[in-house]
Coordinates of C-alpha atoms and ligand atoms in Angstrom, one line a residue:
M941 CA 81.6 155.8 129.9
S942 CA 82.3 153.9 126.8
G943 CA 82.8 154.2 123.1
L944 CA 85.0 157.3 123.1
S945 CA 85.2 158.1 119.4
S946 CA 88.0 159.6 117.3
F947 CA 90.5 160.9 119.7
S948 CA 93.2 162.7 117.8
S949 CA 95.2 163.7 120.9
K950 CA 97.8 161.5 122.4
L951 CA 97.3 159.0 125.2
A952 CA 98.1 161.5 127.8
F953 CA 94.4 162.1 128.0
L954 CA 94.2 158.8 129.9
I955 CA 95.7 160.4 132.9
S956 CA 93.0 163.0 133.1
L957 CA 90.5 160.1 133.5
V958 CA 91.8 159.6 137.0
N959 CA 88.9 161.7 138.2
C960 CA 86.2 159.6 136.6
K961 CA 85.5 157.7 139.7
H962 CA 83.0 155.3 138.2
L963 CA 84.7 154.6 134.8
E964 CA 84.5 150.9 134.1
I965 CA 85.0 150.4 130.3
L966 CA 87.5 152.2 128.2
R967 CA 87.2 151.6 124.5
I968 CA 89.4 153.4 122.0
N969 CA 89.7 150.8 119.2
H970 CA 90.7 152.1 115.7
N971 CA 92.0 155.5 116.9
P972 CA 95.4 156.2 115.3
V973 CA 96.9 157.5 118.6
D974 CA 100.4 156.5 117.5
D975 CA 101.7 157.0 121.1
I976 CA 103.1 155.0 124.0
L977 CA 101.1 153.9 127.0
P978 CA 101.8 156.3 129.8
S979 CA 103.8 154.7 132.6
T980 CA 101.3 156.1 135.1
I981 CA 98.5 154.1 133.6
G982 CA 98.3 152.2 136.9
N983 CA 97.0 155.3 138.6
L984 CA 93.7 155.0 136.7
L985 CA 90.9 154.0 138.8
A986 CA 90.6 150.6 140.4
S987 CA 87.0 150.7 139.1
L988 CA 88.2 150.1 135.5
K989 CA 87.1 146.7 134.3
S990 CA 87.8 146.7 130.6
I991 CA 90.4 148.3 128.3
Y992 CA 89.9 147.8 124.5
A993 CA 92.6 149.5 122.6
N994 CA 93.0 147.5 119.4
F995 CA 94.3 148.9 116.1
C996 CA 95.6 152.1 117.6
G997 CA 99.2 152.1 116.6
I998 CA 100.3 152.1 120.2
R999 CA 104.1 151.9 120.5
G1000 CA 106.6 151.2 123.2
S1001 CA 106.3 148.6 126.0
I1002 CA 103.5 147.6 128.3
P1003 CA 104.1 149.6 131.5
I1004 CA 104.5 147.6 134.7
G1005 CA 102.0 149.9 136.4
I1006 CA 99.2 148.3 134.5
G1007 CA 99.3 145.7 137.1
N1008 CA 97.8 148.2 139.6
L1009 CA 94.5 148.0 137.8
S1010 CA 93.4 145.2 140.0
N1011 CA 89.8 145.0 138.9
L1012 CA 90.7 144.7 135.2
A1013 CA 88.8 141.7 133.6
F1014 CA 89.3 142.4 129.9
L1015 CA 92.6 143.8 128.4
T1016 CA 92.9 143.8 124.7
L1017 CA 95.7 145.5 122.9
R1018 CA 95.7 143.7 119.6
Q1019 CA 97.2 144.9 116.4
N1020 CA 99.4 147.7 117.8
G1021 CA 103.2 148.2 117.7
L1022 CA 103.9 147.1 121.3
T1023 CA 107.5 146.1 121.9
G1024 CA 109.6 144.7 124.8
F1025 CA 108.7 141.9 127.1
I1026 CA 105.4 140.9 128.7
P1027 CA 105.7 142.5 132.1
P1028 CA 105.3 140.5 135.3
I1029 CA 102.1 142.4 135.7
V1030 CA 99.8 139.6 136.3
K1031 CA 100.0 138.6 139.9
T1032 CA 98.0 141.7 140.8
M1033 CA 95.5 141.2 138.0
E1034 CA 93.8 138.1 139.3
K1035 CA 90.5 139.1 137.8
V1036 CA 91.6 139.1 134.2
Q1037 CA 89.5 136.9 132.1
I1038 CA 90.6 138.0 128.6
L1039 CA 94.1 139.0 127.7
K1040 CA 94.7 139.6 124.0
L1041 CA 98.1 140.9 123.0
S1042 CA 98.1 139.5 119.4
N1043 CA 99.7 141.2 116.5
N1044 CA 102.4 143.2 118.2
I1045 CA 106.2 142.9 118.3
L1046 CA 106.5 141.5 121.9
Q1047 CA 109.6 139.5 122.5
G1048 CA 111.2 137.4 125.2
S1049 CA 109.6 134.4 126.7
I1050 CA 106.1 133.9 128.0
P1051 CA 106.5 134.6 131.8
D1052 CA 105.4 131.8 134.2
D1053 CA 103.6 134.6 136.1
I1054 CA 100.9 134.3 133.5
C1055 CA 99.7 131.1 135.1
Q1056 CA 98.6 133.0 138.1
L1057 CA 95.7 134.5 136.2
K1058 CA 93.4 132.0 137.8
N1059 CA 90.3 133.3 136.0
I1060 CA 91.6 133.7 132.5
G1061 CA 89.5 132.1 129.8
D1062 CA 91.0 133.7 126.7
L1063 CA 94.8 134.1 126.3
R1064 CA 96.0 135.3 122.9
L1065 CA 99.7 136.1 122.4
N1066 CA 99.8 135.1 118.8
Q1067 CA 101.7 136.9 116.0
N1068 CA 104.5 138.4 118.1
K1069 CA 108.1 137.5 118.4
L1070 CA 107.9 135.5 121.6
S1071 CA 110.6 132.9 122.0
G1072 CA 111.5 130.2 124.5
L1073 CA 109.3 127.4 125.8
I1074 CA 105.6 127.1 126.3
P1075 CA 105.3 127.3 130.1
K1076 CA 104.4 123.9 131.6
C1077 CA 102.3 125.7 134.2
L1078 CA 99.7 126.7 131.5
G1079 CA 98.2 123.3 132.2
N1080 CA 97.2 124.7 135.6
I1081 CA 94.9 127.3 134.2
T1082 CA 92.0 125.0 133.8
T1083 CA 89.7 127.9 133.1
L1084 CA 91.3 128.4 129.7
R1085 CA 88.9 128.2 126.7
Y1086 CA 91.0 129.9 124.1
L1087 CA 94.8 129.6 123.8
Y1088 CA 96.4 131.3 120.8
L1089 CA 100.2 131.1 120.7
D1090 CA 100.7 130.8 116.9
S1091 CA 103.2 132.7 114.8
N1092 CA 105.9 133.3 117.3
K1093 CA 109.3 131.7 117.8
L1094 CA 108.5 129.2 120.5
T1095 CA 110.7 126.2 120.6
F1096 CA 110.9 122.7 122.2
V1097 CA 107.9 120.5 122.9
I1098 CA 104.3 120.9 123.7
P1099 CA 104.2 120.2 127.5
T1100 CA 102.2 117.2 128.4
S1101 CA 100.6 119.2 131.2
L1102 CA 98.4 120.9 128.6
G1103 CA 96.4 117.7 128.6
S1104 CA 94.8 119.1 131.8
L1105 CA 93.1 121.9 129.9
K1106 CA 89.8 120.1 130.1
D1107 CA 87.6 123.0 128.9
I1108 CA 89.8 124.3 126.1
L1109 CA 87.9 125.0 122.9
E1110 CA 90.4 126.5 120.6
I1111 CA 94.2 126.0 120.6
T1112 CA 96.7 127.2 118.1
F1113 CA 100.5 126.7 118.1
S1114 CA 101.1 126.9 114.4
S1115 CA 104.1 128.6 112.8
N1116 CA 106.5 128.2 115.7
S1117 CA 109.6 126.0 116.0
L1118 CA 108.1 123.3 118.2
N1119 CA 109.4 119.8 117.8
G1120 CA 109.4 116.4 119.3
N1121 CA 106.3 114.3 119.9
L1122 CA 102.7 115.2 119.7
P1123 CA 101.8 114.3 123.3
Q1124 CA 99.3 111.5 123.9
E1125 CA 97.7 113.9 126.4
L1126 CA 96.3 116.0 123.5
G1127 CA 93.6 113.4 123.3
N1128 CA 92.3 114.5 126.7
L1129 CA 91.1 117.9 125.2
N1130 CA 87.7 116.4 124.5
V1131 CA 85.7 119.5 124.1
A1132 CA 88.1 121.2 121.8
T1133 CA 86.7 122.3 118.4
F1134 CA 89.7 123.9 116.8
M1135 CA 93.3 122.8 116.9
D1136 CA 96.1 124.1 114.7
L1137 CA 99.5 122.7 115.1
S1138 CA 100.7 123.3 111.6
M1139 CA 104.1 124.7 110.5
N1140 CA 106.2 123.3 113.2
Q1141 CA 108.7 120.4 113.3
F1142 CA 106.8 117.6 115.1
T1143 CA 108.3 114.3 114.2
S1144 CA 106.3 111.7 116.0
K1145 CA 103.5 109.5 114.9
I1146 CA 100.0 111.0 115.2
P1147 CA 99.0 109.6 118.6
S1148 CA 96.0 107.2 118.4
T1149 CA 94.6 109.0 121.5
I1150 CA 93.5 111.6 119.0
I1151 CA 90.2 109.7 119.1
G1152 CA 89.5 111.5 122.3
L1153 CA 88.9 114.7 120.3
Q1154 CA 85.3 113.9 119.8
N1155 CA 84.2 117.5 119.3
L1156 CA 87.0 118.7 117.0
V1157 CA 85.7 120.4 113.9
N1158 CA 88.9 121.8 112.5
L1159 CA 92.3 120.1 112.7
S1160 CA 95.5 121.1 111.0
L1161 CA 98.8 119.2 111.4
A1162 CA 100.1 120.3 108.0
H1163 CA 103.8 121.2 107.4
N1164 CA 105.4 119.1 110.1
R1165 CA 107.4 116.0 109.9
L1166 CA 104.9 113.5 111.3
Q1167 CA 105.5 109.9 110.5
G1168 CA 103.7 106.6 110.5
P1169 CA 100.2 105.9 109.4
I1170 CA 97.1 108.1 109.7
P1171 CA 95.4 106.4 112.7
D1172 CA 92.3 104.5 112.1
S1173 CA 90.7 106.3 115.0
F1174 CA 90.3 109.4 112.8
G1175 CA 87.2 107.8 111.5
S1176 CA 85.6 108.2 115.0
M1177 CA 86.1 111.9 115.2
V1178 CA 82.7 112.5 113.8
S1179 CA 82.6 116.3 114.2
L1180 CA 85.5 116.9 111.8
E1181 CA 84.8 119.3 109.0
F1182 CA 88.3 120.4 108.1
L1183 CA 91.4 118.1 108.2
D1184 CA 94.8 119.2 106.8
L1185 CA 97.6 116.7 107.1
S1186 CA 99.5 117.9 104.0
Y1187 CA 103.3 118.2 103.9
N1188 CA 104.3 115.5 106.4
D1189 CA 106.0 112.1 106.2
L1190 CA 102.9 110.0 106.7
S1191 CA 103.0 106.6 105.2
D1192 CA 100.8 103.5 104.7
V1193 CA 97.2 103.6 103.5
I1194 CA 94.4 106.1 103.9
P1195 CA 92.1 104.4 106.5
K1196 CA 88.8 103.5 105.0
S1197 CA 87.3 104.6 108.4
L1198 CA 87.5 108.2 107.1
E1199 CA 84.5 107.5 104.9
A1200 CA 82.5 107.7 108.1
L1201 CA 83.3 111.4 108.6
S1202 CA 80.0 112.7 107.1
H1203 CA 80.7 116.4 107.9
L1204 CA 84.2 116.5 106.4
S1205 CA 84.2 119.1 103.7
Y1206 CA 87.9 119.8 103.4
L1207 CA 90.6 117.2 103.4
N1208 CA 94.3 117.6 102.4
I1209 CA 96.7 114.8 102.6
S1210 CA 98.9 115.9 99.8
F1211 CA 102.7 115.7 100.0
N1212 CA 103.1 112.6 102.1
R1213 CA 104.2 109.1 101.4
L1214 CA 100.8 107.4 101.4
R1215 CA 100.0 104.5 99.2
G1216 CA 97.1 102.2 98.4
K1217 CA 93.5 102.9 97.5
I1218 CA 91.9 106.2 98.0
P1219 CA 88.5 105.4 99.6
N1220 CA 85.5 106.6 97.6
G1221 CA 82.6 106.5 99.9
G1222 CA 81.2 109.2 102.2
P1223 CA 82.8 112.6 101.9
F1224 CA 85.3 111.3 99.4
V1225 CA 82.7 111.7 96.6
N1226 CA 83.2 115.5 96.9
F1227 CA 87.0 115.6 97.1
T1228 CA 89.2 116.4 94.1
F1229 CA 92.8 115.4 93.2
R1230 CA 94.0 118.5 95.1
S1231 CA 93.4 116.6 98.3
F1232 CA 95.8 113.8 97.4
M1233 CA 98.7 115.3 95.4
S1234 CA 102.2 114.0 95.4
N1235 CA 102.1 110.8 97.5
E1236 CA 104.1 107.6 97.1
A1237 CA 101.6 105.3 95.4
L1238 CA 98.0 106.1 95.8
C1239 CA 95.6 104.5 93.4
G1240 CA 91.9 104.7 92.8
S1241 CA 89.3 106.7 90.8
P1242 CA 90.7 108.6 87.8
K1243 CA 89.2 111.8 89.1
F1244 CA 91.9 111.8 91.7
Q1245 CA 94.5 111.7 88.9
V1246 CA 96.0 108.4 90.1
L1247 CA 96.3 105.1 88.5
P1248 CA 93.6 102.5 89.0
C1249 CA 94.2 100.0 91.7
H1250 CA 95.5 96.5 91.0
T1251 CA 92.7 94.9 92.8
S1252 CA 90.0 96.4 90.6
S1253 CA 88.0 93.3 90.2
L1254 CA 86.2 94.2 87.0
H1255 CA 85.8 90.8 85.5
H1256 CA 86.4 91.6 81.9
L1257 CA 89.4 93.7 82.7
R1258 CA 91.0 90.8 84.4
E1259 CA 90.2 88.4 81.7
K1260 CA 91.6 90.9 79.1
R1261 CA 94.7 91.2 81.1
V1262 CA 95.2 87.4 81.4
A1263 CA 94.7 87.0 77.7
L1264 CA 97.2 89.7 77.0
T1265 CA 99.7 88.2 79.4
L1266 CA 99.3 84.8 77.8
Y1267 CA 99.7 86.2 74.4
I1268 CA 102.9 88.0 75.3
L1269 CA 104.3 85.0 77.2
L1270 CA 103.6 82.6 74.3
S1271 CA 105.3 84.9 71.8
I1272 CA 108.4 85.3 73.9
A1273 CA 108.5 81.9 75.5
P1274 CA 111.1 80.4 73.1
I1275 CA 113.4 83.4 73.9
L1276 CA 112.9 83.1 77.6
L1277 CA 113.5 79.3 77.6
S1278 CA 116.8 79.6 75.7
M1279 CA 117.9 82.5 78.0
T1280 CA 117.0 80.4 81.1
F1281 CA 119.0 77.5 79.8
V1282 CA 122.0 79.7 79.1
F1283 CA 121.7 81.3 82.5
L1284 CA 121.4 78.1 84.3
F1285 CA 124.3 76.6 82.4
V1286 CA 126.5 79.6 83.3
K1287 CA 125.4 79.4 86.8
R1288 CA 126.1 75.7 87.2
R1289 CA 129.5 76.2 85.8
R1290 CA 130.2 79.0 88.2
R1291 CA 128.9 76.8 91.0
N1292 CA 131.1 73.9 90.1
K1293 CA 134.1 76.2 90.6
T1294 CA 133.1 77.4 94.0
P1295 CA 132.1 74.7 96.6
S1296 CA 128.7 75.6 97.7
N1297 CA 128.1 72.6 99.9
I1298 CA 128.0 73.7 103.5
D1299 CA 129.9 70.7 104.7
L1300 CA 132.9 72.0 102.9
L1301 CA 132.7 75.5 104.4
P1302 CA 135.3 76.3 107.0
K1303 CA 133.7 77.1 110.3
M1304 CA 134.1 80.8 110.7
T1305 CA 133.6 82.6 114.0
P1306 CA 131.1 85.5 113.3
P1307 CA 132.2 88.9 114.5
R1308 CA 131.0 89.8 118.1
I1309 CA 128.5 92.6 118.2
T1310 CA 127.2 93.7 121.5
Y1311 CA 123.8 94.9 122.5
Q1312 CA 125.3 98.3 123.3
Q1313 CA 126.7 98.6 119.8
L1314 CA 123.3 97.6 118.3
F1315 CA 121.5 100.1 120.5
R1316 CA 123.8 102.9 119.4
A1317 CA 123.8 101.8 115.7
T1318 CA 119.9 102.0 115.6
N1319 CA 119.6 105.2 117.6
G1320 CA 118.2 103.2 120.5
F1321 CA 116.0 101.0 118.2
S1322 CA 114.2 104.1 117.1
E1323 CA 111.2 104.0 114.9
S1324 CA 112.9 106.1 112.3
N1325 CA 115.3 103.2 111.7
W1326 CA 112.5 100.8 110.9
L1327 CA 112.9 98.8 107.7
G1328 CA 110.0 96.6 108.2
V1329 CA 108.2 94.0 110.2
G1330 CA 109.1 90.4 110.0
S1331 CA 107.0 87.5 111.2
F1332 CA 108.4 87.7 114.7
G1333 CA 109.7 91.2 115.2
F1334 CA 111.0 94.4 113.7
V1335 CA 113.9 94.9 111.4
Y1336 CA 116.0 98.0 111.9
K1337 CA 118.6 99.7 109.8
A1338 CA 121.8 100.0 111.8
I1339 CA 124.9 102.1 111.0
L1340 CA 127.9 100.7 112.8
G1341 CA 130.8 103.0 113.2
D1342 CA 129.5 105.6 110.8
T1343 CA 130.1 103.5 107.7
I1344 CA 129.0 99.9 107.9
V1345 CA 125.3 99.6 107.2
L1346 CA 123.5 96.5 108.5
A1347 CA 120.0 95.3 109.0
I1348 CA 119.1 94.1 112.5
K1349 CA 116.2 91.8 113.1
V1350 CA 115.0 92.0 116.7
F1351 CA 112.7 89.2 117.8
N1352 CA 109.8 90.3 119.9
L1353 CA 109.9 87.6 122.5
Q1354 CA 106.4 88.5 123.7
V1355 CA 105.1 86.9 120.5
E1356 CA 104.5 83.2 120.8
G1357 CA 107.0 81.3 118.8
A1358 CA 109.5 84.1 118.5
F1359 CA 112.1 82.3 120.6
K1360 CA 111.8 79.2 118.5
S1361 CA 111.9 81.3 115.4
F1362 CA 115.2 82.9 116.5
E1363 CA 116.7 79.5 117.1
I1364 CA 115.6 78.2 113.8
E1365 CA 116.9 81.2 111.9
C1366 CA 120.3 81.0 113.7
E1367 CA 120.5 77.2 113.2
I1368 CA 119.6 77.4 109.5
M1369 CA 121.7 80.4 108.7
R1370 CA 124.7 78.9 110.5
H1371 CA 124.8 76.1 108.0
I1372 CA 123.8 77.4 104.7
R1373 CA 125.2 80.0 102.4
H1374 CA 124.0 80.9 99.0
R1375 CA 124.3 83.9 96.7
N1376 CA 120.5 84.4 96.9
L1377 CA 120.1 84.2 100.6
T1378 CA 120.6 87.2 102.9
E1379 CA 123.8 86.6 104.8
V1380 CA 123.6 86.4 108.6
I1381 CA 126.6 88.3 109.8
S1382 CA 126.2 87.7 113.5
S1383 CA 123.6 87.3 116.2
C1384 CA 123.1 88.9 119.6
S1385 CA 121.4 86.9 122.3
N1386 CA 120.8 87.7 125.9
L1387 CA 118.2 86.4 128.3
D1388 CA 115.6 88.9 127.1
F1389 CA 117.0 90.1 123.9
K1390 CA 117.5 88.1 120.7
A1391 CA 118.6 89.6 117.4
V1392 CA 120.2 88.6 114.2
V1393 CA 122.5 90.9 112.3
L1394 CA 122.0 90.7 108.5
E1395 CA 123.4 92.1 105.4
Y1396 CA 121.6 95.3 104.4
M1397 CA 119.7 95.3 101.2
P1398 CA 119.6 98.8 99.8
N1399 CA 116.8 98.2 97.3
G1400 CA 114.3 96.9 99.8
S1401 CA 111.7 94.3 99.2
L1402 CA 110.2 93.0 96.0
D1403 CA 106.8 93.8 97.4
K1404 CA 107.7 97.5 97.1
W1405 CA 108.9 97.1 93.6
L1406 CA 105.8 95.3 92.5
Y1407 CA 103.1 97.3 94.2
S1408 CA 104.3 100.9 94.2
Y1409 CA 103.9 103.1 91.2
N1410 CA 107.2 104.9 91.8
Y1411 CA 109.2 101.7 91.3
F1412 CA 109.4 99.8 88.1
L1413 CA 110.8 96.4 87.1
D1414 CA 111.4 95.7 83.4
M1415 CA 110.8 92.2 82.0
L1416 CA 114.5 91.2 82.2
Q1417 CA 114.8 92.3 85.9
R1418 CA 111.6 90.3 86.6
L1419 CA 113.1 87.3 84.9
D1420 CA 116.4 87.6 86.8
I1421 CA 114.5 87.8 90.1
M1422 CA 112.5 84.7 89.2
I1423 CA 115.6 82.8 88.3
D1424 CA 117.4 84.0 91.5
V1425 CA 114.5 82.7 93.6
A1426 CA 114.2 79.5 91.7
C1427 CA 117.9 78.9 92.2
V1428 CA 117.8 79.3 95.9
L1429 CA 114.7 77.1 96.2
Q1430 CA 116.3 74.4 94.1
Y1431 CA 119.3 74.6 96.5
L1432 CA 117.2 74.5 99.6
H1433 CA 115.0 71.7 98.4
H1434 CA 117.5 69.4 96.7
D1435 CA 121.1 70.4 97.2
Y1436 CA 121.2 70.6 100.9
S1437 CA 121.6 67.4 103.0
M1438 CA 118.1 67.7 104.4
P1439 CA 115.3 69.3 102.4
L1440 CA 114.6 72.8 103.8
V1441 CA 111.2 74.4 103.2
H1442 CA 110.9 78.1 103.6
C1443 CA 107.1 78.1 104.2
D1444 CA 106.6 81.8 103.9
L1445 CA 107.8 82.8 100.5
K1446 CA 106.3 86.0 99.3
P1447 CA 107.5 89.3 97.7
N1448 CA 107.9 90.8 101.2
N1449 CA 110.5 88.2 102.0
I1450 CA 112.5 88.7 98.8
L1451 CA 115.0 91.5 99.2
L1452 CA 117.0 93.2 96.4
D1453 CA 120.6 94.3 96.8
N1454 CA 122.4 97.2 95.0
D1455 CA 122.6 95.2 91.8
M1456 CA 119.0 94.1 92.0
V1457 CA 120.0 90.5 92.8
A1458 CA 117.3 88.8 94.8
H1459 CA 117.9 87.5 98.3
V1460 CA 115.4 85.3 100.1
T1461 CA 115.1 86.2 103.8
D1462 CA 113.0 85.4 106.9
F1463 CA 113.5 81.8 107.8
G1464 CA 111.6 82.2 111.0
I1465 CA 109.1 79.4 110.3
A1466 CA 111.2 77.3 107.9
K1467 CA 111.1 73.6 108.3
L1468 CA 113.8 71.0 107.9
L1469 CA 111.9 68.0 106.5
D1470 CA 113.0 64.6 107.8
L1471 CA 112.8 62.0 105.2
G1472 CA 109.3 60.7 104.8
E1473 CA 107.6 63.7 106.4
C1474 CA 104.9 64.6 104.0
V1475 CA 104.4 67.9 102.3
T1476 CA 100.8 68.4 103.6
R1477 CA 102.3 69.2 107.0
T1478 CA 103.8 72.4 105.8
K1479 CA 100.5 73.8 104.6
T1480 CA 99.4 74.6 108.1
I1481 CA 102.6 76.4 109.0
A1482 CA 102.7 79.4 106.8
T1483 CA 101.8 82.8 108.3
F1484 CA 99.1 84.9 106.9
G1485 CA 100.4 86.1 103.6
Y1486 CA 99.4 86.1 100.0
I1487 CA 100.4 84.6 96.7
A1488 CA 101.6 87.4 94.5
S1489 CA 98.9 88.2 91.9
G1490 CA 99.3 87.6 88.2
D1491 CA 101.5 90.7 87.8
F1492 CA 104.7 89.0 89.0
Ligands
NAG2623 C1 101.2 150.8 141.9 O1 100.6 150.9 143.2 C2 101.6 151.0 144.2 C3 100.9 151.1 145.5 O2 99.8 150.3 145.6 C4 102.4 152.3 144.0 O3 103.4 152.4 145.0 C5 103.0 152.3 142.7 O4 103.6 153.5 142.4 C6 102.0 152.0 141.6 N1 102.7 151.9 140.4 C7 102.4 152.6 139.3 C8 103.3 152.4 138.2 O5 101.4 153.3 139.3
NAG2624 C1 100.2 123.6 139.3 O1 99.6 123.8 140.5 C2 99.9 123.0 141.5 C3 99.1 123.3 142.8 O2 98.4 124.4 142.7 C4 101.4 123.2 141.8 O3 101.9 122.3 142.8 C5 102.2 122.9 140.6 O4 103.6 123.2 140.8 C6 101.7 123.7 139.4 N1 102.3 123.3 138.2 C7 103.1 124.0 137.5 C8 103.7 123.4 136.3 O5 103.3 125.2 137.8
NAG2625 C1 78.8 117.0 98.4 O1 78.6 118.3 98.1 C2 77.2 118.7 98.0 C3 77.2 120.1 97.5 O2 78.1 120.9 98.1 C4 76.5 118.4 99.3 O3 75.2 118.7 99.2 C5 76.7 117.0 99.7 O4 76.1 116.8 101.0 C6 78.1 116.6 99.7 N1 78.2 115.2 99.9 C7 78.9 114.7 101.0 C8 78.9 113.2 101.1 O5 79.5 115.3 101.8
NAG2626 C1 96.5 120.9 99.7 O1 97.7 121.5 100.0 C2 98.5 121.7 98.8 C3 99.8 122.3 99.3 O2 99.6 123.4 100.1 C4 97.8 122.7 97.9 O3 98.5 122.9 96.7 C5 96.4 122.1 97.5 O4 95.7 122.9 96.7 C6 95.7 121.7 98.8 N1 94.5 121.0 98.4 C7 93.3 121.5 98.7 C8 92.1 120.6 98.4 O5 93.1 122.6 99.1

């Protein structure tokens, strides 16, 4: 018997079905019964295999007795007004393949018992008021194809065990209060086609293992707090048609590899901190500015409503720019020259008052800062404290004792030359001081940990100021920075007892303090030139870098 239509009576009629010895399917969808499920429902025949009672306005809780229907394979009670907890029904319902309780008002946590449904392929508990954790044991139900837990009040992390759901096709956890990392193991779900983790509070990077999701068609990670770059590996997820990464904290550039996603018809990376060129090949030809709104410094085609990129190599444009620059420079050269003279004059007088020669400096003992202090001050060297990458390691922001802000450069001793670099930096910084050098406050050195503690420069690197559209330097500020850098180079090359060559001077290594005074940093590959050592030797030392283009 199936397809009972338009019952107007209450659910009590169910009890009368006890006598239908061969009843297998009970379908009462869209009947406004507005009643509770009778607690004796379990007395229905063991022959019953399917119950479909969606959109029926059923109230009250799910009776425990339902567990007595031991042959039940399909149970769908979607879009009703069911309240209370999910009962520990399930042990006795081993044959259940589909359990849909979506769009109700169920509360409490998801019982671990649910993992004993060894044959379940489709579990939908979305749009309820379920709280607590996602049970770890869900990873044991390897028969699962569909797992919908979205729009609840689930908290804490996605258990890594879910990486065992090898056959899962669709998985949604959106609109919960999940946080922490996106587990690497998500990359194991390699037949999944649909994954929605949006509207949670995930804070990690997007794991590069995501490349494992080779069949994924639809992915949303929107409205989280994901950090770091968009992994290059996205470009290999060839099935992607829909990708929403909007409203996160993603930084760095949009990988050009995304141009390879030939099926991608929707992309949203708005409201992040991305920068650099918006690719224009492949699916990008069809995207509009709505895909890229409100980022830190994207550039590219005018149709995306961003500024053109610096590197646009249109020849005449560049020539025009050079001519314009020359013209401006020539017309203001006399003013600049006289200003420079005045500035240097003032500076020299100031310098004459304060002895800058290192040999005259009293030997100070730097403050002792322990590894434990550094560890605490940087939240355990956490990624969220990253300020940047130096030639031989990472630089972290550290807050010592709640008030003192410092920068810690930790040398990655795995990198060849890092050890030497630490020694050079300590050696050099112990001896020289200059207004336009970052001051080394202390160092911390154990057998397997080397770090120098530096002054913190609130305004970051010159690189940022030159190449990001949200930052701007006016002509005078630029001039000041040039003079600052020139002063310190003059000092290093000529005023110090032995000529010192920085070897890696680039906007990245010029930091700006609160008053926009430039400080040169990163002496990791600097060279003390003995007399007679020729300049050509230094050419081979510099790390990969670049000469700032004409804009500086
Ligand atoms: C379930 O079945 C058991 C016996 O198998 C019976 O004792 C119990 O009353 C039934 N529960 C309900 C609610 O029907
Ligand atoms: C998964 O199943 C295995 C064996 O069946 C069991 O030992 C393990 O505890 C289960 N894991 C969880 C998280 O329940
Ligand atoms: C752009 O859109 C048109 C029309 O919708 C479609 O035919 C074309 O394949 C799309 N191009 C790319 C590269 O996706
Ligand atoms: C991307 O998301 C933002 C914010 O939700 C929205 O305003 C914008 O229209 C979306 N872009 C596209 C292409 O749908």
